[in-house]
PDB file of C-alpha atoms in Angstrom:
ATOM      1  CA  MET T   2      -0.038  -0.058   0.089  1.00  0.00           C
ATOM      2  CA  PHE T   3       0.992   3.586  -0.654  1.00  0.00           C
ATOM      3  CA  ALA T   4       1.648   5.767   2.274  1.00  0.00           C
ATOM      4  CA  LEU T   5      -0.658   8.850   2.886  1.00  0.00           C
ATOM      5  CA  THR T   6       1.052  12.017   1.705  1.00  0.00           C
ATOM      6  CA  ASN T   7       2.526  13.941   4.302  1.00  0.00           C
ATOM      7  CA  LYS T   8      -0.007  16.883   4.023  1.00  0.00           C
ATOM      8  CA  PRO T   9       1.722  19.403   6.351  1.00  0.00           C
ATOM      9  CA  ASP T  10       5.142  18.797   5.254  1.00  0.00           C
ATOM     10  CA  MET T  11       3.767  19.278   1.381  1.00  0.00           C
ATOM     11  CA  ALA T  12       2.056  22.427   2.238  1.00  0.00           C
ATOM     12  CA  ALA T  13       5.055  23.805   4.017  1.00  0.00           C
ATOM     13  CA  ARG T  14       7.396  22.999   1.131  1.00  0.00           C
ATOM     14  CA  LEU T  15       5.121  24.613  -1.561  1.00  0.00           C
ATOM     15  CA  TYR T  16       4.442  27.612   0.586  1.00  0.00           C
ATOM     16  CA  SER T  17       8.442  27.807   0.804  1.00  0.00           C
ATOM     17  CA  GLY T  18       8.941  27.183  -2.896  1.00  0.00           C
ATOM     18  CA  LEU T  19       6.300  29.835  -4.020  1.00  0.00           C
ATOM     19  CA  ILE T  20       8.197  32.531  -1.602  1.00  0.00           C
ATOM     20  CA  GLN T  21      11.454  31.582  -2.985  1.00  0.00           C
ATOM     21  CA  LEU T  22       9.854  32.195  -6.324  1.00  0.00           C
ATOM     22  CA  ALA T  23       9.040  35.620  -5.424  1.00  0.00           C
ATOM     23  CA  THR T  24      12.246  36.689  -3.094  1.00  0.00           C
ATOM     24  CA  ASP T  25      15.144  38.707  -4.211  1.00  0.00           C
ATOM     25  CA  THR T  26      18.210  38.794  -2.135  1.00  0.00           C
ATOM     26  CA  ASP T  27      18.310  42.700  -2.607  1.00  0.00           C
ATOM     27  CA  ARG T  28      14.721  43.579  -2.661  1.00  0.00           C
ATOM     28  CA  GLY T  29      13.255  40.909  -0.338  1.00  0.00           C
ATOM     29  CA  THR T  30       9.930  39.141  -1.161  1.00  0.00           C
ATOM     30  CA  ASP T  31       7.538  40.443  -3.949  1.00  0.00           C
ATOM     31  CA  CYS T  32       4.138  40.025  -2.193  1.00  0.00           C
ATOM     32  CA  MET T  33       2.473  40.607  -6.066  1.00  0.00           C
ATOM     33  CA  LYS T  34       4.347  37.877  -7.448  1.00  0.00           C
ATOM     34  CA  VAL T  35       3.537  35.579  -4.677  1.00  0.00           C
ATOM     35  CA  ILE T  36      -0.440  36.339  -5.376  1.00  0.00           C
ATOM     36  CA  GLN T  37       0.186  35.560  -9.217  1.00  0.00           C
ATOM     37  CA  HIS T  38       2.203  32.369  -8.263  1.00  0.00           C
ATOM     38  CA  ILE T  39      -0.631  31.364  -5.999  1.00  0.00           C
ATOM     39  CA  ALA T  40      -2.912  32.245  -8.916  1.00  0.00           C
ATOM     40  CA  GLY T  41      -1.183  30.111 -11.101  1.00  0.00           C
ATOM     41  CA  VAL T  42      -1.154  27.206  -8.498  1.00  0.00           C
ATOM     42  CA  LEU T  43      -5.069  27.553  -8.220  1.00  0.00           C
ATOM     43  CA  VAL T  44      -5.447  27.371 -11.939  1.00  0.00           C
ATOM     44  CA  GLU T  45      -3.604  24.250 -12.261  1.00  0.00           C
ATOM     45  CA  THR T  46      -5.646  22.408  -9.743  1.00  0.00           C
ATOM     46  CA  TYR T  47      -8.664  23.635 -11.836  1.00  0.00           C
ATOM     47  CA  MET T  48      -7.471  21.989 -14.828  1.00  0.00           C
ATOM     48  CA  VAL T  49      -8.107  18.685 -13.480  1.00  0.00           C
ATOM     49  CA  PHE T  50     -11.884  19.164 -13.228  1.00  0.00           C
ATOM     50  CA  ASP T  51     -14.373  18.692 -16.107  1.00  0.00           C
ATOM     51  CA  GLU T  52     -15.320  22.235 -16.087  1.00  0.00           C
ATOM     52  CA  PRO T  53     -12.390  24.412 -14.779  1.00  0.00           C
ATOM     53  CA  ASP T  54     -14.005  27.718 -15.290  1.00  0.00           C
ATOM     54  CA  GLN T  55     -17.006  26.442 -12.776  1.00  0.00           C
ATOM     55  CA  ALA T  56     -14.686  24.928 -10.560  1.00  0.00           C
ATOM     56  CA  MET T  57     -12.766  28.092 -10.079  1.00  0.00           C
ATOM     57  CA  GLU T  58     -15.906  30.197  -9.144  1.00  0.00           C
ATOM     58  CA  ALA T  59     -16.957  27.445  -6.565  1.00  0.00           C
ATOM     59  CA  SER T  60     -13.299  27.563  -5.272  1.00  0.00           C
ATOM     60  CA  LEU T  61     -13.111  31.257  -4.863  1.00  0.00           C
ATOM     61  CA  GLN T  62     -16.478  31.227  -3.197  1.00  0.00           C
ATOM     62  CA  GLU T  63     -15.166  28.595  -0.659  1.00  0.00           C
ATOM     63  CA  LEU T  64     -12.152  30.712  -0.176  1.00  0.00           C
ATOM     64  CA  GLN T  65     -14.277  33.677   0.681  1.00  0.00           C
ATOM     65  CA  SER T  66     -16.131  31.697   3.229  1.00  0.00           C
ATOM     66  CA  MET T  67     -12.700  30.728   4.662  1.00  0.00           C
ATOM     67  CA  LEU T  68     -11.483  34.184   4.930  1.00  0.00           C
ATOM     68  CA  GLY T  69     -14.827  35.276   6.325  1.00  0.00           C
ATOM     69  CA  CYS T  70     -14.890  38.524   3.887  1.00  0.00           C
ATOM     70  CA  LYS T  71     -15.721  39.550   0.608  1.00  0.00           C
ATOM     71  CA  PRO T  72     -12.956  40.879  -1.684  1.00  0.00           C
ATOM     72  CA  VAL T  73     -12.762  44.701  -1.988  1.00  0.00           C
ATOM     73  CA  ALA T  74     -15.387  45.990  -4.389  1.00  0.00           C
ATOM     74  CA  GLY T  75     -14.825  48.755  -7.326  1.00  0.00           C
ATOM     75  CA  PRO T  76     -12.590  49.052 -10.465  1.00  0.00           C
ATOM     76  CA  ILE T  77      -9.060  48.023  -9.702  1.00  0.00           C
ATOM     77  CA  GLY T  78      -6.764  51.319  -9.976  1.00  0.00           C
ATOM     78  CA  HIS T  79      -4.422  51.527 -13.048  1.00  0.00           C
ATOM     79  CA  GLY T  80      -1.093  50.044 -12.905  1.00  0.00           C
ATOM     80  CA  ILE T  81      -1.862  47.724  -9.845  1.00  0.00           C
ATOM     81  CA  LEU T  82      -1.977  44.671 -11.683  1.00  0.00           C
ATOM     82  CA  PRO T  83       0.872  43.767 -13.979  1.00  0.00           C
ATOM     83  CA  PRO T  84       0.577  43.881 -17.535  1.00  0.00           C
ATOM     84  CA  ALA T  85      -0.667  40.553 -19.436  1.00  0.00           C
ATOM     85  CA  HIS T  86       2.700  39.265 -20.311  1.00  0.00           C
ATOM     86  CA  ILE T  87       4.166  39.463 -16.806  1.00  0.00           C
ATOM     87  CA  LEU T  88       0.986  37.834 -15.356  1.00  0.00           C
ATOM     88  CA  ASP T  89       1.033  34.996 -17.859  1.00  0.00           C
ATOM     89  CA  GLN T  90       4.830  34.556 -17.078  1.00  0.00           C
ATOM     90  CA  GLU T  91       4.537  34.622 -13.353  1.00  0.00           C
ATOM     91  CA  THR T  92       1.320  32.539 -13.263  1.00  0.00           C
ATOM     92  CA  GLU T  93       3.068  29.964 -15.345  1.00  0.00           C
ATOM     93  CA  LYS T  94       5.518  29.529 -12.624  1.00  0.00           C
ATOM     94  CA  GLY T  95       2.873  29.081  -9.985  1.00  0.00           C
ATOM     95  CA  ARG T  96       1.358  26.523 -12.370  1.00  0.00           C
ATOM     96  CA  MET T  97       4.848  24.518 -12.886  1.00  0.00           C
ATOM     97  CA  ALA T  98       5.196  24.380  -9.093  1.00  0.00           C
ATOM     98  CA  ALA T  99       1.591  23.063  -8.706  1.00  0.00           C
ATOM     99  CA  ARG T 100       2.388  20.176 -11.413  1.00  0.00           C
ATOM    100  CA  ILE T 101       5.627  19.215  -9.361  1.00  0.00           C
ATOM    101  CA  PHE T 102       3.898  18.848  -6.041  1.00  0.00           C
ATOM    102  CA  PHE T 103       0.741  17.187  -7.818  1.00  0.00           C
ATOM    103  CA  GLU T 104       3.256  14.400  -9.297  1.00  0.00           C
ATOM    104  CA  GLU T 105       4.015  13.276  -5.658  1.00  0.00           C
ATOM    105  CA  TRP T 106       0.477  13.460  -4.265  1.00  0.00           C
ATOM    106  CA  LEU T 107      -1.273  10.126  -3.591  1.00  0.00           C
ATOM    107  CA  ASP T 108      -4.813  11.121  -2.759  1.00  0.00           C
ATOM    108  CA  CYS T 109      -7.357  12.754  -4.986  1.00  0.00           C
ATOM    109  CA  ALA T 110      -7.622  15.973  -6.871  1.00  0.00           C
ATOM    110  CA  PHE T 111      -9.996  17.307  -4.528  1.00  0.00           C
ATOM    111  CA  GLU T 112      -7.905  16.932  -1.554  1.00  0.00           C
ATOM    112  CA  PHE T 113      -5.018  18.523  -3.107  1.00  0.00           C
ATOM    113  CA  HIS T 114      -7.111  21.387  -4.045  1.00  0.00           C
ATOM    114  CA  ASN T 115      -8.491  21.763  -0.445  1.00  0.00           C
ATOM    115  CA  LEU T 116      -4.750  21.601   0.587  1.00  0.00           C
ATOM    116  CA  ILE T 117      -3.904  24.706  -1.661  1.00  0.00           C
ATOM    117  CA  LEU T 118      -6.963  26.538  -0.375  1.00  0.00           C
ATOM    118  CA  VAL T 119      -5.915  26.114   3.288  1.00  0.00           C
ATOM    119  CA  ILE T 120      -2.307  27.653   2.042  1.00  0.00           C
ATOM    120  CA  VAL T 121      -3.956  30.367   0.254  1.00  0.00           C
ATOM    121  CA  HIS T 122      -6.003  31.202   3.427  1.00  0.00           C
ATOM    122  CA  ASN T 123      -2.954  31.275   5.892  1.00  0.00           C
ATOM    123  CA  VAL T 124      -1.208  33.077   3.670  1.00  0.00           C
ATOM    124  CA  LEU T 125      -3.627  35.813   3.404  1.00  0.00           C
ATOM    125  CA  VAL T 126      -4.349  36.006   6.749  1.00  0.00           C
ATOM    126  CA  SER T 127      -0.711  35.972   7.644  1.00  0.00           C
ATOM    127  CA  TRP T 128      -0.392  39.278   5.613  1.00  0.00           C
ATOM    128  CA  GLU T 129      -3.334  41.053   7.291  1.00  0.00           C
ATOM    129  CA  ALA T 130      -1.013  40.966  10.361  1.00  0.00           C
ATOM    130  CA  ASP T 131       1.534  42.831   8.502  1.00  0.00           C
ATOM    131  CA  GLY T 132      -0.663  45.529   7.248  1.00  0.00           C
ATOM    132  CA  GLN T 133      -2.355  44.016   4.316  1.00  0.00           C
ATOM    133  CA  HIS T 134      -5.758  43.689   4.252  1.00  0.00           C
ATOM    134  CA  ARG T 135      -7.217  40.335   3.503  1.00  0.00           C
ATOM    135  CA  ALA T 136      -9.934  41.626   1.302  1.00  0.00           C
ATOM    136  CA  GLU T 137      -7.986  43.892  -0.999  1.00  0.00           C
ATOM    137  CA  THR T 138      -5.428  40.955  -1.424  1.00  0.00           C
ATOM    138  CA  PHE T 139      -8.138  38.480  -2.141  1.00  0.00           C
ATOM    139  CA  ARG T 140      -9.465  41.027  -4.739  1.00  0.00           C
ATOM    140  CA  LEU T 141      -5.934  40.776  -6.342  1.00  0.00           C
ATOM    141  CA  LEU T 142      -5.795  37.132  -5.954  1.00  0.00           C
ATOM    142  CA  ILE T 143      -9.166  36.809  -7.753  1.00  0.00           C
ATOM    143  CA  GLU T 144      -8.195  39.174 -10.666  1.00  0.00           C
ATOM    144  CA  CYS T 145      -5.036  37.384 -11.317  1.00  0.00           C
ATOM    145  CA  THR T 146      -6.667  34.181 -11.369  1.00  0.00           C
ATOM    146  CA  HIS T 147      -9.361  35.172 -13.574  1.00  0.00           C
ATOM    147  CA  LYS T 148      -7.073  36.560 -15.960  1.00  0.00           C
ATOM    148  CA  ALA T 149      -4.703  33.687 -15.944  1.00  0.00           C
ATOM    149  CA  MET T 150      -7.599  31.254 -16.359  1.00  0.00           C
ATOM    150  CA  GLY T 151      -8.664  33.234 -19.223  1.00  0.00           C
ATOM    151  CA  PHE T 152      -5.235  32.972 -21.057  1.00  0.00           C
ATOM    152  CA  GLU T 153      -5.406  29.034 -20.493  1.00  0.00           C
ATOM    153  CA  LEU T 154      -8.995  28.804 -21.974  1.00  0.00           C
ATOM    154  CA  ALA T 155      -8.121  31.008 -24.786  1.00  0.00           C
ATOM    155  CA  ALA T 156      -5.221  28.817 -25.820  1.00  0.00           C
ATOM    156  CA  GLN T 157      -7.151  25.821 -25.651  1.00  0.00           C
ATOM    157  CA  GLU T 158     -10.209  27.285 -27.283  1.00  0.00           C
ATOM    158  CA  LEU T 159      -8.214  29.105 -30.187  1.00  0.00           C
ATOM    159  CA  CYS T 160      -6.205  25.927 -30.847  1.00  0.00           C
ATOM    160  CA  ASP T 161      -9.314  23.697 -31.102  1.00  0.00           C
ATOM    161  CA  VAL T 162     -10.785  26.351 -33.457  1.00  0.00           C
ATOM    162  CA  VAL T 163      -7.932  26.574 -36.112  1.00  0.00           C
ATOM    163  CA  ILE T 164      -8.132  22.522 -35.915  1.00  0.00           C
ATOM    164  CA  ASP T 165     -11.739  21.888 -36.004  1.00  0.00           C
ATOM    165  CA  ARG T 166     -12.934  24.609 -38.358  1.00  0.00           C
ATOM    166  CA  LYS T 167      -9.772  25.542 -40.397  1.00  0.00           C
ATOM    167  CA  VAL T 168      -7.735  22.200 -40.709  1.00  0.00           C
ATOM    168  CA  ALA T 169     -10.586  19.921 -40.686  1.00  0.00           C
ATOM    169  CA  CYS T 170     -13.291  21.821 -42.903  1.00  0.00           C
ATOM    170  CA  GLU T 171     -10.935  24.028 -44.849  1.00  0.00           C
ATOM    171  CA  GLY T 172      -7.894  22.427 -45.630  1.00  0.00           C
ATOM    172  CA  TRP T 173      -5.653  24.814 -43.786  1.00  0.00           C
ATOM    173  CA  SER T 174      -2.031  23.303 -42.919  1.00  0.00           C
ATOM    174  CA  LEU T 175      -0.453  23.543 -39.478  1.00  0.00           C
ATOM    175  CA  ALA T 176       1.525  26.413 -41.124  1.00  0.00           C
ATOM    176  CA  ASP T 177      -1.404  28.304 -41.829  1.00  0.00           C
ATOM    177  CA  CYS T 178      -2.652  27.917 -38.079  1.00  0.00           C
ATOM    178  CA  ILE T 179       0.510  28.977 -36.839  1.00  0.00           C
ATOM    179  CA  ALA T 180       0.728  31.893 -39.090  1.00  0.00           C
ATOM    180  CA  SER T 181      -2.948  33.110 -38.303  1.00  0.00           C
ATOM    181  CA  LEU T 182      -2.767  33.001 -34.618  1.00  0.00           C
ATOM    182  CA  SER T 183       0.708  34.751 -34.441  1.00  0.00           C
ATOM    183  CA  ALA T 184      -0.823  37.587 -37.281  1.00  0.00           C
ATOM    184  CA  VAL T 185      -3.616  38.120 -35.061  1.00  0.00           C
ATOM    185  CA  SER T 186      -1.388  38.529 -31.929  1.00  0.00           C
ATOM    186  CA  GLY T 187       0.592  41.045 -33.897  1.00  0.00           C
ATOM    187  CA  ARG T 188      -2.708  42.707 -35.200  1.00  0.00           C
ATOM    188  CA  ARG T 189      -4.391  43.011 -31.532  1.00  0.00           C
ATOM    189  CA  LEU T 190      -1.039  44.241 -30.225  1.00  0.00           C
ATOM    190  CA  ALA T 191      -0.593  47.025 -32.272  1.00  0.00           C
ATOM    191  CA  LEU T 192      -4.412  47.989 -31.755  1.00  0.00           C
ATOM    192  CA  SER T 193      -3.843  48.306 -28.350  1.00  0.00           C
ATOM    193  CA  LEU T 194      -1.376  51.119 -28.633  1.00  0.00           C
ATOM    194  CA  ASN T 195      -1.805  54.431 -29.328  1.00  0.00           C
ATOM    195  CA  ASN T 196      -0.233  55.658 -32.698  1.00  0.00           C
ATOM    196  CA  ASP T 197       3.211  56.976 -31.200  1.00  0.00           C
ATOM    197  CA  ALA T 198       3.487  53.635 -29.258  1.00  0.00           C
ATOM    198  CA  CYS T 199       3.954  51.600 -32.374  1.00  0.00           C
ATOM    199  CA  MET T 200       7.909  51.562 -31.791  1.00  0.00           C
ATOM    200  CA  ILE T 201      10.342  51.465 -34.785  1.00  0.00           C
ATOM    201  CA  PHE T 202      12.220  48.498 -35.501  1.00  0.00           C
ATOM    202  CA  ARG T 203      15.995  48.886 -35.163  1.00  0.00           C
ATOM    203  CA  GLY T 204      18.038  46.447 -37.263  1.00  0.00           C
ATOM    204  CA  CYS T 205      17.045  43.035 -36.195  1.00  0.00           C
ATOM    205  CA  GLU T 206      15.852  44.445 -32.969  1.00  0.00           C
ATOM    206  CA  LEU T 207      12.156  43.994 -32.079  1.00  0.00           C
ATOM    207  CA  PRO T 208      10.454  46.873 -30.172  1.00  0.00           C
ATOM    208  CA  ASP T 209      10.054  46.268 -26.391  1.00  0.00           C
ATOM    209  CA  ASN T 210       6.256  45.858 -26.546  1.00  0.00           C
ATOM    210  CA  LEU T 211       6.683  43.251 -29.749  1.00  0.00           C
ATOM    211  CA  ASP T 212       9.257  41.611 -27.790  1.00  0.00           C
ATOM    212  CA  GLN T 213       7.274  40.984 -24.473  1.00  0.00           C
ATOM    213  CA  VAL T 214       4.292  39.229 -26.599  1.00  0.00           C
ATOM    214  CA  VAL T 215       6.603  37.330 -28.613  1.00  0.00           C
ATOM    215  CA  PHE T 216       8.470  36.034 -25.274  1.00  0.00           C
ATOM    216  CA  VAL T 217       4.811  34.706 -24.318  1.00  0.00           C
ATOM    217  CA  MET T 218       4.686  32.650 -27.767  1.00  0.00           C
ATOM    218  CA  THR T 219       8.399  31.122 -27.295  1.00  0.00           C
ATOM    219  CA  GLN T 220       7.905  30.241 -23.679  1.00  0.00           C
ATOM    220  CA  GLU T 221       4.635  28.390 -24.470  1.00  0.00           C
ATOM    221  CA  ALA T 222       6.195  26.784 -27.076  1.00  0.00           C
ATOM    222  CA  VAL T 223       9.142  25.586 -25.257  1.00  0.00           C
ATOM    223  CA  ARG T 224       7.145  24.830 -21.949  1.00  0.00           C
ATOM    224  CA  LEU T 225       5.519  22.238 -24.331  1.00  0.00           C
ATOM    225  CA  GLY T 226       8.602  20.608 -26.030  1.00  0.00           C
ATOM    226  CA  VAL T 227       9.811  22.787 -28.826  1.00  0.00           C
ATOM    227  CA  PRO T 228      13.610  22.872 -28.549  1.00  0.00           C
ATOM    228  CA  ALA T 229      14.680  26.269 -27.260  1.00  0.00           C
ATOM    229  CA  GLY T 230      17.348  28.338 -29.672  1.00  0.00           C
ATOM    230  CA  THR T 231      18.039  31.091 -31.453  1.00  0.00           C
ATOM    231  CA  ASP T 232      16.833  30.297 -34.653  1.00  0.00           C
ATOM    232  CA  TRP T 233      13.411  31.964 -33.777  1.00  0.00           C
ATOM    233  CA  ARG T 234      14.559  35.310 -35.855  1.00  0.00           C
ATOM    234  CA  PHE T 235      16.298  33.650 -38.468  1.00  0.00           C
ATOM    235  CA  GLY T 236      15.246  34.799 -42.062  1.00  0.00           C
ATOM    236  CA  LEU T 237      13.124  37.909 -40.834  1.00  0.00           C
ATOM    237  CA  ALA T 238      12.411  40.298 -43.504  1.00  0.00           C
ATOM    238  CA  ALA T 239      14.884  43.724 -43.426  1.00  0.00           C
ATOM    239  CA  ASN T 240      13.407  46.953 -42.909  1.00  0.00           C
ATOM    240  CA  ASP T 241      13.754  47.890 -46.439  1.00  0.00           C
ATOM    241  CA  VAL T 242      11.429  44.881 -47.794  1.00  0.00           C
ATOM    242  CA  PRO T 243       7.987  45.804 -48.162  1.00  0.00           C
ATOM    243  CA  VAL T 244       5.543  44.654 -45.336  1.00  0.00           C
ATOM    244  CA  ASN T 245       3.709  41.132 -46.088  1.00  0.00           C
ATOM    245  CA  ALA T 246       1.546  40.451 -43.248  1.00  0.00           C
ATOM    246  CA  PRO T 247      -0.804  37.260 -44.023  1.00  0.00           C
ATOM    247  CA  VAL T 248      -4.153  39.085 -44.360  1.00  0.00           C
ATOM    248  CA  ASP T 249      -6.297  36.267 -45.781  1.00  0.00           C
ATOM    249  CA  LEU T 250      -5.147  34.286 -42.762  1.00  0.00           C
ATOM    250  CA  ILE T 251      -6.090  37.012 -40.398  1.00  0.00           C
ATOM    251  CA  ILE T 252      -9.591  37.394 -42.327  1.00  0.00           C
ATOM    252  CA  GLY T 253      -9.833  33.655 -41.853  1.00  0.00           C
ATOM    253  CA  ILE T 254      -9.229  33.386 -38.174  1.00  0.00           C
ATOM    254  CA  GLU T 255      -9.727  36.915 -36.378  1.00  0.00           C
ATOM    255  CA  PRO T 256     -13.692  36.471 -36.331  1.00  0.00           C
ATOM    256  CA  TYR T 257     -13.582  33.301 -34.317  1.00  0.00           C
ATOM    257  CA  CYS T 258     -11.041  35.041 -31.976  1.00  0.00           C
ATOM    258  CA  GLN T 259     -13.262  38.034 -31.465  1.00  0.00           C
ATOM    259  CA  SER T 260     -16.330  35.866 -30.785  1.00  0.00           C
ATOM    260  CA  PHE T 261     -14.487  34.162 -27.952  1.00  0.00           C
ATOM    261  CA  PHE T 262     -12.965  37.091 -26.612  1.00  0.00           C
ATOM    262  CA  LYS T 263     -16.673  38.621 -26.144  1.00  0.00           C
ATOM    263  CA  ALA T 264     -18.108  35.161 -24.629  1.00  0.00           C
ATOM    264  CA  ILE T 265     -15.485  35.385 -21.872  1.00  0.00           C
ATOM    265  CA  GLY T 266     -15.674  39.079 -21.683  1.00  0.00           C
ATOM    266  CA  MET T 267     -11.902  39.646 -22.510  1.00  0.00           C
ATOM    267  CA  LYS T 268     -11.881  43.278 -23.871  1.00  0.00           C
ATOM    268  CA  ASN T 269      -8.436  44.496 -23.411  1.00  0.00           C
ATOM    269  CA  GLN T 270      -6.719  44.266 -26.751  1.00  0.00           C
ATOM    270  CA  TYR T 271      -3.454  43.558 -25.144  1.00  0.00           C
ATOM    271  CA  GLU T 272      -4.652  40.688 -23.202  1.00  0.00           C
ATOM    272  CA  GLN T 273      -6.285  39.374 -26.263  1.00  0.00           C
ATOM    273  CA  SER T 274      -2.597  39.716 -28.285  1.00  0.00           C
ATOM    274  CA  VAL T 275      -0.978  37.760 -25.152  1.00  0.00           C
ATOM    275  CA  SER T 276      -3.857  35.222 -25.770  1.00  0.00           C
ATOM    276  CA  CYS T 277      -3.251  34.571 -29.322  1.00  0.00           C
ATOM    277  CA  ALA T 278       0.661  34.724 -28.536  1.00  0.00           C
ATOM    278  CA  LYS T 279      -0.129  31.488 -25.924  1.00  0.00           C
ATOM    279  CA  ALA T 280      -2.188  29.917 -28.545  1.00  0.00           C
ATOM    280  CA  ALA T 281       0.147  30.204 -31.450  1.00  0.00           C
ATOM    281  CA  GLY T 282       2.933  28.772 -29.080  1.00  0.00           C
ATOM    282  CA  ARG T 283       0.842  25.928 -28.282  1.00  0.00           C
ATOM    283  CA  MET T 284       0.203  25.155 -32.040  1.00  0.00           C
ATOM    284  CA  LEU T 285       3.772  25.697 -32.581  1.00  0.00           C
ATOM    285  CA  ALA T 286       4.284  22.752 -30.031  1.00  0.00           C
ATOM    286  CA  VAL T 287       1.734  20.779 -31.828  1.00  0.00           C
ATOM    287  CA  ALA T 288       3.332  21.130 -35.199  1.00  0.00           C
ATOM    288  CA  SER T 289       7.139  20.826 -33.986  1.00  0.00           C
ATOM    289  CA  GLY T 290       7.350  19.256 -30.858  1.00  0.00           C
ATOM    290  CA  GLY T 291       8.142  15.257 -30.228  1.00  0.00           C
ATOM    291  CA  GLU T 292      10.703  13.320 -31.849  1.00  0.00           C
ATOM    292  CA  ILE T 293       9.217  13.195 -35.450  1.00  0.00           C
ATOM    293  CA  PRO T 294       7.349  16.625 -35.739  1.00  0.00           C
ATOM    294  CA  GLU T 295       5.355  17.320 -38.555  1.00  0.00           C
ATOM    295  CA  MET T 296       7.077  20.637 -39.243  1.00  0.00           C
ATOM    296  CA  GLU T 297      10.749  21.311 -38.255  1.00  0.00           C
ATOM    297  CA  PRO T 298      11.345  23.736 -35.374  1.00  0.00           C
ATOM    298  CA  ALA T 299      13.793  25.487 -37.688  1.00  0.00           C
ATOM    299  CA  ILE T 300      10.974  26.261 -39.909  1.00  0.00           C
ATOM    300  CA  ALA T 301       8.077  26.605 -37.786  1.00  0.00           C
ATOM    301  CA  LYS T 302       9.767  29.266 -35.439  1.00  0.00           C
ATOM    302  CA  PRO T 303      10.571  31.890 -38.152  1.00  0.00           C
ATOM    303  CA  LEU T 304       7.240  31.607 -39.663  1.00  0.00           C
ATOM    304  CA  ALA T 305       5.560  32.334 -36.356  1.00  0.00           C
ATOM    305  CA  MET T 306       7.882  35.367 -35.936  1.00  0.00           C
ATOM    306  CA  ALA T 307       7.265  36.573 -39.473  1.00  0.00           C
ATOM    307  CA  ALA T 308       3.492  36.552 -38.998  1.00  0.00           C
ATOM    308  CA  ILE T 309       3.716  38.329 -35.896  1.00  0.00           C
ATOM    309  CA  THR T 310       6.238  40.989 -36.602  1.00  0.00           C
ATOM    310  CA  GLU T 311       4.993  41.648 -40.461  1.00  0.00           C
ATOM    311  CA  THR T 312       1.401  42.123 -39.136  1.00  0.00           C
ATOM    312  CA  TYR T 313       2.290  44.282 -36.170  1.00  0.00           C
ATOM    313  CA  LYS T 314       4.563  46.437 -38.782  1.00  0.00           C
ATOM    314  CA  SER T 315       1.483  46.760 -41.295  1.00  0.00           C
ATOM    315  CA  VAL T 316      -0.820  48.012 -38.505  1.00  0.00           C
ATOM    316  CA  CYS T 317       1.875  50.629 -37.392  1.00  0.00           C
ATOM    317  CA  MET T 318       2.300  51.684 -40.832  1.00  0.00           C
ATOM    318  CA  GLU T 319      -1.582  52.357 -41.213  1.00  0.00           C
ATOM    319  CA  HIS T 320      -1.626  54.281 -37.789  1.00  0.00           C
ATOM    320  CA  ALA T 321       1.482  56.434 -39.264  1.00  0.00           C
ATOM    321  CA  ILE T 322      -0.250  57.115 -42.426  1.00  0.00           C
ATOM    322  CA  VAL T 323      -3.736  57.962 -40.928  1.00  0.00           C
ATOM    323  CA  SER T 324      -1.976  60.315 -38.451  1.00  0.00           C
ATOM    324  CA  VAL T 325      -0.262  62.410 -41.239  1.00  0.00           C
TER     325      VAL T 325
END
């Protein structure tokens, strides 16, 4: 027989691990990072249930009862939450931590989830003793959890859409799927910016805002098995070459993306861009992961990069022409 998991020991190790992830030797512990890591742990536990979104709402209600308070109401002030690409990066660290501990868990998923709620409750209550009101911290945790779940569901749904609707029904190739999602990500990013914020390309360097979204795509692909390497930007078009965005592919998939974003209430265009980048990275893993990939990573990676950068450029150029 298996011995039951040592729950107090695992809870202590998980909590310690999350704190270490958010601690810098010079600046100490970043509480906002801890909140994002906890949100990632929660999202990972919800994914084992048949209806993750419903599991999330029930879980947060249970946590509210445990805390004995409702989250602070009203709009979240600008700049309080981290930008979408940072939130995705940090919550993914929490998800990875949850997967590591889940592997050694010998009880059922419900028990693991209940243990996580106890840890979260204890963290929020202990922080209140240091002056961080639990209702405010709880609100931040809810916001981060909702957004992280939104990114995950979007990545799943958009990949399913391109496979079920475009590959199965319209004969799209996996290359088309990768390019279309990458391109929509670049388009939503450029549309999220003010006209002056579409930064100029400097040689082979990407503008900072585009580089941040590209990082979401590349990290998602690498997490799911695409080899890491320096060949992502190989063969990108030079600045003096006419912009060549895959317009037909964008027209083919963007309405589906917008319909899904509307259904889940994701109105922020930058968050939409991050979601599409995450989906594109996942499609890259479908096409280029494994021992015998359908597309060689050396081909799929630059394809995705070209689609996102060329589309970003095309929208920025349209902005520039309109503003003249």
